[in-house]
Coordinates of C-alpha atoms in Angstrom, one line a residue:
M7 CA -0.1 0.0 0.0
S8 CA 2.9 2.3 0.8
K9 CA 4.5 1.8 -2.7
A10 CA 1.4 2.2 -4.1
Q11 CA 1.0 5.7 -2.9
S12 CA 4.4 6.2 -3.9
A13 CA 3.8 5.6 -7.4
D14 CA 1.1 8.3 -7.5
P15 CA 2.6 11.6 -8.6
A16 CA 0.1 13.7 -6.4
S17 CA 1.2 12.0 -3.1
Y18 CA 4.2 13.5 -0.7
R19 CA 5.9 13.0 2.7
C20 CA 6.1 15.2 5.2
S21 CA 9.6 15.9 6.0
A22 CA 9.5 17.2 9.2
C23 CA 7.8 13.7 10.0
H24 CA 11.4 12.2 8.4
G25 CA 9.1 10.4 5.8
D26 CA 7.1 8.2 8.2
E27 CA 3.7 9.6 7.3
D28 CA 2.2 9.7 3.6
W29 CA -0.3 11.9 2.1
G30 CA -2.5 11.4 -0.9
P31 CA -5.8 12.5 -2.3
N32 CA -7.4 9.0 -1.3
H33 CA -6.3 9.4 2.5
P34 CA -6.8 12.6 4.1
I35 CA -6.4 10.9 7.4
R36 CA -2.6 11.4 8.5
G37 CA -1.0 8.5 9.6
R38 CA -0.9 4.7 8.9
A39 CA -3.3 2.6 8.1
K40 CA -5.5 1.1 11.1
S41 CA -4.6 -2.3 10.5
R42 CA -0.8 -1.0 11.6
S43 CA -2.1 1.0 14.9
L44 CA -1.0 -0.5 17.9
S45 CA -4.2 -0.7 19.5
A46 CA -5.9 -2.5 16.3
S47 CA -3.5 -4.8 16.3
P48 CA -1.1 -5.9 19.3
A49 CA 0.4 -8.6 17.9
L50 CA 2.1 -6.4 15.0
A51 CA 4.2 -5.1 17.9
S52 CA 6.4 -7.5 18.1
T53 CA 7.1 -7.6 14.4
K54 CA 10.2 -5.7 12.5
E55 CA 7.7 -4.3 10.2
F56 CA 5.7 -2.3 12.8
R57 CA 7.1 1.7 13.1
R58 CA 6.5 4.1 15.6
T59 CA 4.7 7.1 13.4
R60 CA 6.1 10.7 14.5
S61 CA 2.8 11.8 15.9
L62 CA 3.8 9.4 19.2
H63 CA 6.5 11.7 19.8
G64 CA 6.9 15.3 21.2
P65 CA 5.7 17.8 18.9
C66 CA 7.7 18.4 15.9
P67 CA 9.0 22.1 14.7
V68 CA 6.6 21.9 11.7
T69 CA 5.9 25.6 10.2
T70 CA 3.1 24.2 8.0
F71 CA -0.3 23.5 8.7
G72 CA -2.8 22.1 5.9
P73 CA -2.5 22.3 2.7
K74 CA -2.1 26.5 1.9
A75 CA -1.7 27.8 5.5
C76 CA 2.0 28.1 7.1
V77 CA 4.1 30.5 9.3
L78 CA 6.1 33.2 7.9
Q79 CA 9.8 32.1 7.8
N80 CA 11.2 35.2 9.9
P81 CA 14.2 34.1 11.8
Q82 CA 13.6 36.7 14.2
T83 CA 10.1 35.7 15.5
I84 CA 10.7 32.3 15.8
M85 CA 12.0 31.1 19.6
H86 CA 14.7 28.6 19.5
I87 CA 14.6 26.5 22.8
Q88 CA 18.5 26.0 23.3
D89 CA 19.7 22.9 25.7
P90 CA 21.2 24.7 28.6
A91 CA 24.5 22.4 28.8
S92 CA 25.3 23.8 25.2
Q93 CA 25.4 27.5 26.8
R94 CA 29.4 28.3 27.5
L95 CA 31.1 30.7 28.5
T96 CA 33.5 32.6 26.5
W97 CA 35.8 36.0 26.4
N98 CA 36.1 38.7 24.0
K99 CA 39.4 39.6 26.2
S100 CA 41.0 37.7 28.8
P101 CA 39.3 39.5 32.3
K102 CA 41.4 41.7 34.7
S103 CA 38.7 42.9 36.8
V104 CA 36.3 41.1 39.6
L105 CA 33.9 42.0 41.7
V106 CA 33.7 40.3 45.2
V107 CA 30.9 40.9 46.9
K108 CA 30.9 39.1 50.6
K109 CA 28.4 38.7 53.6
T110 CA 27.9 41.0 55.7
R111 CA 27.8 40.7 59.5
D112 CA 29.5 37.2 58.6
A113 CA 32.6 36.3 60.8
S114 CA 33.0 33.1 59.3
L115 CA 33.1 34.5 55.8
L116 CA 36.5 36.6 57.0
Q117 CA 39.0 34.1 56.0
P118 CA 37.3 32.6 52.7
F119 CA 37.4 35.9 51.6
K120 CA 40.9 36.8 52.5
E121 CA 42.3 33.5 50.9
L122 CA 40.2 34.2 47.6
C123 CA 41.5 38.3 47.2
V124 CA 45.1 36.8 48.0
Y125 CA 44.7 34.1 45.3
L126 CA 43.0 36.6 42.6
M127 CA 45.9 39.1 42.9
E128 CA 48.9 37.0 43.1
E129 CA 48.3 34.1 41.3
N130 CA 46.6 35.7 38.7
N131 CA 47.2 39.2 38.7
M132 CA 44.0 40.8 38.9
I133 CA 42.2 44.1 39.8
V134 CA 39.6 43.3 43.0
Y135 CA 37.2 45.7 43.9
V136 CA 35.1 45.2 47.3
E137 CA 33.1 47.7 49.1
K138 CA 34.6 50.1 50.5
K139 CA 32.6 49.2 54.0
V140 CA 33.7 45.5 53.7
L141 CA 37.3 46.7 54.4
E142 CA 36.2 48.7 57.3
D143 CA 35.4 45.3 59.1
P144 CA 37.1 45.5 63.0
A145 CA 38.6 42.1 62.2
I146 CA 40.1 42.9 58.5
V147 CA 41.7 46.2 60.0
S148 CA 43.1 44.7 62.8
D149 CA 45.0 41.9 60.6
D150 CA 48.5 42.8 60.2
N151 CA 49.1 39.9 57.2
F152 CA 46.4 41.2 55.4
G153 CA 47.3 44.7 55.3
P154 CA 50.0 44.8 52.0
V155 CA 47.0 43.1 50.2
K156 CA 44.1 45.6 51.6
K157 CA 45.8 48.4 50.1
K158 CA 45.7 46.9 46.9
F159 CA 42.0 47.1 46.7
C160 CA 39.6 49.1 44.5
T161 CA 37.2 50.4 46.8
F162 CA 33.6 51.8 45.9
R163 CA 29.9 52.9 47.5
E164 CA 27.0 51.8 46.8
D165 CA 24.5 54.4 45.4
Y166 CA 27.9 56.9 44.6
D167 CA 30.0 55.3 42.2
D168 CA 28.9 53.5 38.8
I169 CA 31.6 50.6 38.0
S170 CA 29.2 48.8 35.5
N171 CA 31.7 49.5 32.9
Q172 CA 34.5 48.3 35.1
I173 CA 34.1 44.4 36.4
D174 CA 34.7 41.9 33.8
F175 CA 33.2 38.9 36.4
I176 CA 31.8 38.6 40.0
I177 CA 32.3 36.5 42.8
C178 CA 29.7 36.2 45.5
L179 CA 30.7 34.6 49.0
G180 CA 27.3 33.6 50.7
G181 CA 24.2 33.1 50.4
D182 CA 21.4 33.6 47.8
G183 CA 20.5 37.0 49.3
T184 CA 24.1 37.7 48.4
L185 CA 23.6 37.2 44.8
L186 CA 20.5 39.2 44.6
Y187 CA 22.4 41.8 46.3
A188 CA 25.1 42.0 43.8
S189 CA 22.2 41.9 40.5
S190 CA 20.8 44.9 42.1
L191 CA 24.0 47.1 42.1
F192 CA 24.3 46.4 38.0
Q193 CA 20.7 48.1 36.3
G194 CA 22.4 47.1 33.1
S195 CA 24.2 44.5 31.6
V196 CA 25.3 42.2 34.7
P197 CA 29.1 40.5 34.2
P198 CA 28.8 36.4 35.0
V199 CA 28.8 35.7 38.4
M200 CA 30.4 33.3 40.1
A201 CA 28.2 32.4 43.3
F202 CA 30.0 30.3 46.4
H203 CA 27.4 28.3 48.7
L204 CA 28.4 29.5 52.3
G205 CA 24.9 31.0 53.0
S206 CA 21.8 29.5 54.8
L207 CA 20.5 28.8 51.6
G208 CA 21.9 27.8 48.1
F209 CA 19.5 27.3 45.3
L210 CA 21.6 29.8 43.3
T211 CA 24.9 29.4 45.0
P212 CA 26.4 26.1 42.8
F213 CA 30.3 26.0 44.0
N214 CA 31.7 25.0 46.9
F215 CA 34.7 26.7 48.0
E216 CA 36.6 23.9 49.0
N217 CA 38.1 23.8 45.7
F218 CA 38.0 27.2 44.8
Q219 CA 41.1 27.7 42.8
S220 CA 40.6 24.9 40.2
Q221 CA 37.2 26.3 39.5
V222 CA 38.2 30.3 39.7
T223 CA 40.6 29.1 36.9
Q224 CA 38.3 27.4 35.3
V225 CA 36.0 30.6 34.8
I226 CA 38.7 33.1 34.1
Q227 CA 39.7 30.5 31.1
G228 CA 36.1 30.4 29.7
N229 CA 35.6 26.6 30.4
A230 CA 32.5 26.9 32.2
A231 CA 28.7 26.7 31.3
V232 CA 26.3 29.6 31.7
V233 CA 22.5 29.5 33.0
L234 CA 20.8 32.7 31.8
R235 CA 18.5 34.0 34.2
S236 CA 15.8 37.1 33.1
R237 CA 15.2 40.1 34.8
L238 CA 12.1 42.3 35.3
K239 CA 12.3 45.7 34.1
V240 CA 9.8 47.8 36.5
R241 CA 8.8 51.1 35.8
V242 CA 6.7 52.8 38.8
V243 CA 4.5 56.0 38.5
K244 CA 3.9 57.4 41.6
E245 CA 1.6 60.7 41.5
L246 CA 2.7 63.7 43.8
R247 CA -0.3 65.8 45.1
G248 CA 0.8 68.8 46.8
K249 CA 3.6 70.7 48.0
K250 CA 3.7 68.7 51.0
M251 CA 4.4 65.4 49.2
A252 CA 6.9 66.6 46.6
V253 CA 9.0 67.9 49.2
P254 CA 10.4 64.6 50.1
N255 CA 10.5 62.9 47.1
G256 CA 13.1 65.6 45.4
I257 CA 11.9 68.9 44.3
S258 CA 14.4 71.6 46.0
E259 CA 13.3 75.1 47.3
N260 CA 13.8 76.8 44.5
G261 CA 11.4 74.7 41.8
V262 CA 14.5 72.6 40.3
L263 CA 13.0 69.1 39.2
P264 CA 15.2 65.7 40.0
A265 CA 15.5 63.2 37.4
G266 CA 12.7 60.7 36.2
L267 CA 10.0 63.5 37.4
D268 CA 7.7 64.8 34.8
A269 CA 6.8 68.5 35.6
E270 CA 4.1 68.1 33.2
V271 CA 2.3 65.6 34.1
G272 CA 3.3 65.8 37.7
K273 CA 4.5 62.1 38.6
Q274 CA 7.3 60.5 39.6
V275 CA 9.1 57.7 37.4
M276 CA 11.9 55.4 39.0
Q277 CA 12.9 52.4 37.3
Y278 CA 14.6 49.2 38.4
Q279 CA 15.8 45.9 37.3
V280 CA 15.0 43.0 39.7
L281 CA 15.8 39.7 39.6
N282 CA 13.6 37.6 41.9
E283 CA 10.1 39.4 42.4
V284 CA 8.1 42.7 42.3
V285 CA 5.6 42.8 45.4
I286 CA 2.5 45.0 45.4
D287 CA 1.0 44.7 48.6
R288 CA -1.5 46.4 51.1
G289 CA 2.1 47.7 53.6
P290 CA 0.7 48.6 57.0
S291 CA -2.9 49.1 56.1
S292 CA -5.2 46.4 58.0
Y293 CA -7.7 46.6 55.1
L294 CA -7.8 44.6 51.8
S295 CA -6.1 45.7 48.9
N296 CA -7.6 46.0 45.2
V297 CA -5.5 46.0 42.3
D298 CA -6.2 45.7 38.8
V299 CA -4.1 43.7 36.8
Y300 CA -3.5 44.5 32.8
L301 CA -1.9 42.3 30.3
D302 CA -0.8 44.1 27.2
G303 CA -3.7 47.1 28.1
H304 CA -6.5 44.4 28.9
L305 CA -7.5 43.8 31.9
I306 CA -7.6 40.6 33.1
T307 CA -8.2 40.2 36.9
T308 CA -8.9 42.4 39.7
V309 CA -7.1 41.2 42.9
Q310 CA -8.7 41.5 45.9
G311 CA -6.5 40.3 48.9
D312 CA -3.1 41.2 50.2
G313 CA -1.4 41.4 47.4
V314 CA 0.3 40.6 44.3
I315 CA 3.6 39.1 43.5
V316 CA 5.0 39.4 39.4
S317 CA 8.2 36.7 39.5
T318 CA 10.6 35.6 37.3
P319 CA 11.8 32.0 36.7
T320 CA 14.5 32.8 39.0
G321 CA 11.8 33.8 41.5
S322 CA 9.4 31.5 41.0
T323 CA 11.3 29.7 43.6
A324 CA 11.3 32.4 46.5
Y325 CA 8.0 33.9 47.8
A326 CA 6.3 33.0 44.6
A327 CA 6.3 29.5 46.0
A328 CA 5.9 30.2 49.2
A329 CA 2.6 32.2 48.6
G330 CA 1.8 28.7 46.5
A331 CA 3.1 29.0 42.8
S332 CA 4.6 26.5 40.6
M333 CA 8.7 26.8 40.4
I334 CA 9.7 27.5 36.3
H335 CA 12.8 26.3 35.2
P336 CA 14.9 29.4 34.8
N337 CA 15.1 28.6 30.9
V338 CA 11.6 29.1 30.0
P339 CA 10.4 32.7 29.1
A340 CA 8.0 33.2 31.3
I341 CA 6.5 35.6 34.3
M342 CA 4.5 34.4 36.9
I343 CA 1.4 36.2 38.5
T344 CA 1.1 35.2 41.7
P345 CA -2.3 36.2 44.4
I346 CA -1.0 36.7 48.2
C347 CA -4.4 35.4 50.1
P348 CA -6.9 36.0 47.7
H349 CA -9.9 37.0 49.1
S350 CA -11.7 34.6 46.4
L351 CA -11.6 31.0 44.9
S352 CA -11.5 31.5 41.6
F353 CA -7.7 33.4 41.3
R354 CA -4.6 30.9 40.6
P355 CA -1.2 31.7 39.5
I356 CA -1.1 32.8 36.5
V357 CA 1.9 32.0 34.0
V358 CA 2.4 34.6 30.9
P359 CA 4.8 34.9 28.3
A360 CA 7.8 36.8 29.2
G361 CA 7.8 39.7 27.1
V362 CA 4.5 41.0 27.6
E363 CA 3.5 44.5 29.6
L364 CA 2.3 44.2 32.5
K365 CA 0.1 46.9 34.1
V366 CA -0.6 46.8 38.2
R367 CA -2.6 49.7 39.6
V368 CA -5.1 50.5 42.1
H369 CA -8.4 49.6 41.6
L370 CA -10.9 52.8 41.3
Y371 CA -14.4 52.7 42.6
P372 CA -16.7 53.9 39.9
I373 CA -19.0 57.0 42.0
W374 CA -22.6 56.3 40.7
F375 CA -25.1 59.7 41.1
K376 CA -28.8 59.0 41.2
L377 CA -31.2 61.4 40.0
L378 CA -34.1 61.6 41.7
P379 CA -37.4 61.8 39.3
G380 CA -38.2 65.5 38.2
A381 CA -35.1 66.8 39.7
C382 CA -32.9 68.9 37.3
R383 CA -29.2 68.8 37.3
A384 CA -28.7 72.2 38.2
D385 CA -31.4 71.9 40.8
P386 CA -30.7 70.3 44.8
P387 CA -32.2 66.9 45.8
P388 CA -35.8 67.4 47.2
L389 CA -35.4 66.7 51.1
P390 CA -36.7 63.5 52.6
P391 CA -39.7 63.6 54.1
A392 CA -39.9 64.8 58.1
V393 CA -40.2 62.0 60.5
T394 CA -42.7 62.3 62.9
P395 CA -40.9 61.5 66.6
V396 CA -42.8 58.4 68.0
P397 CA -44.3 59.4 71.8
A398 CA -42.2 58.1 74.9
G399 CA -45.0 56.0 76.5
L400 CA -45.1 53.8 73.1

């Protein structure tokens, strides 16, 4: 039967299914004959002639649908899911500067911090950047053996010095919170981050410090795998109401507006790049919050509860997981929307594609005006009828 179809010039094979399925004018149903299926003839499953069709496997990347429909062949619009194991680190130039971020107020990290900095400076001849407050630790100040190394550090202060174009890669000593803090220092492009597990949690810190010399050498030489993690670009719009609200937000007495403030609209705009999540909650208020969630300009739901969490796949294992959401692999391009203690039985966590625009705003209750019969808009409403007082004895 397959040979007869091949002889017909009108029949053809599906190239995306590797020729396992035949099409023709007399066979409009895709796949082999029912006598060849596993459910119709179980005895044929053990024969050599039986072959599974491509439709029993996962979805194949077919871009044609039916005899006339197809997807426009535009490489920019086609999403390719890459194998995480095939993503390798590549240096355009040999790295020379490294930022070492240490967990604060942890005396157990002082010795690993010293060993790492000595190895980077003396063995690899690298420029090491640290925060100024790290070197102000009394244990480091009182250590005379660490004095010559301490003079070679390049220090910076958070929110004052911009080092985004001076760091080749980052090394974190601590837990997941240390890595999140390192990501917040770079609101633009983030250099590669090498995180050692020296804290309480270790979801994002895969390296052990026992053999840090060989692992750091592998990263410097470019022999390391890379896990790409997405961040959320957050834009917070705050409306300024009155002069009392305007002065604390940065308006000086001479009327000069700070950066990010629109004078015409009277709103303050702040932008952030976050790795875990964005949380909109009720704050210290004891009442339920009501916020509207828009997806690409369309209202999808109104969250009534303690708030809502908008998280990345990385943040799906943090606050969102504690609020009842699912965990998303970091290679899945998605955004998780999770309500916090919703006052509803119908709203559950939602996964939306990455790249969409989400807008969360305070819910505005409509104000209804009722016009009584015979009343004019310009006339005041009629007074209610007088109430006759009831005698005290009744």
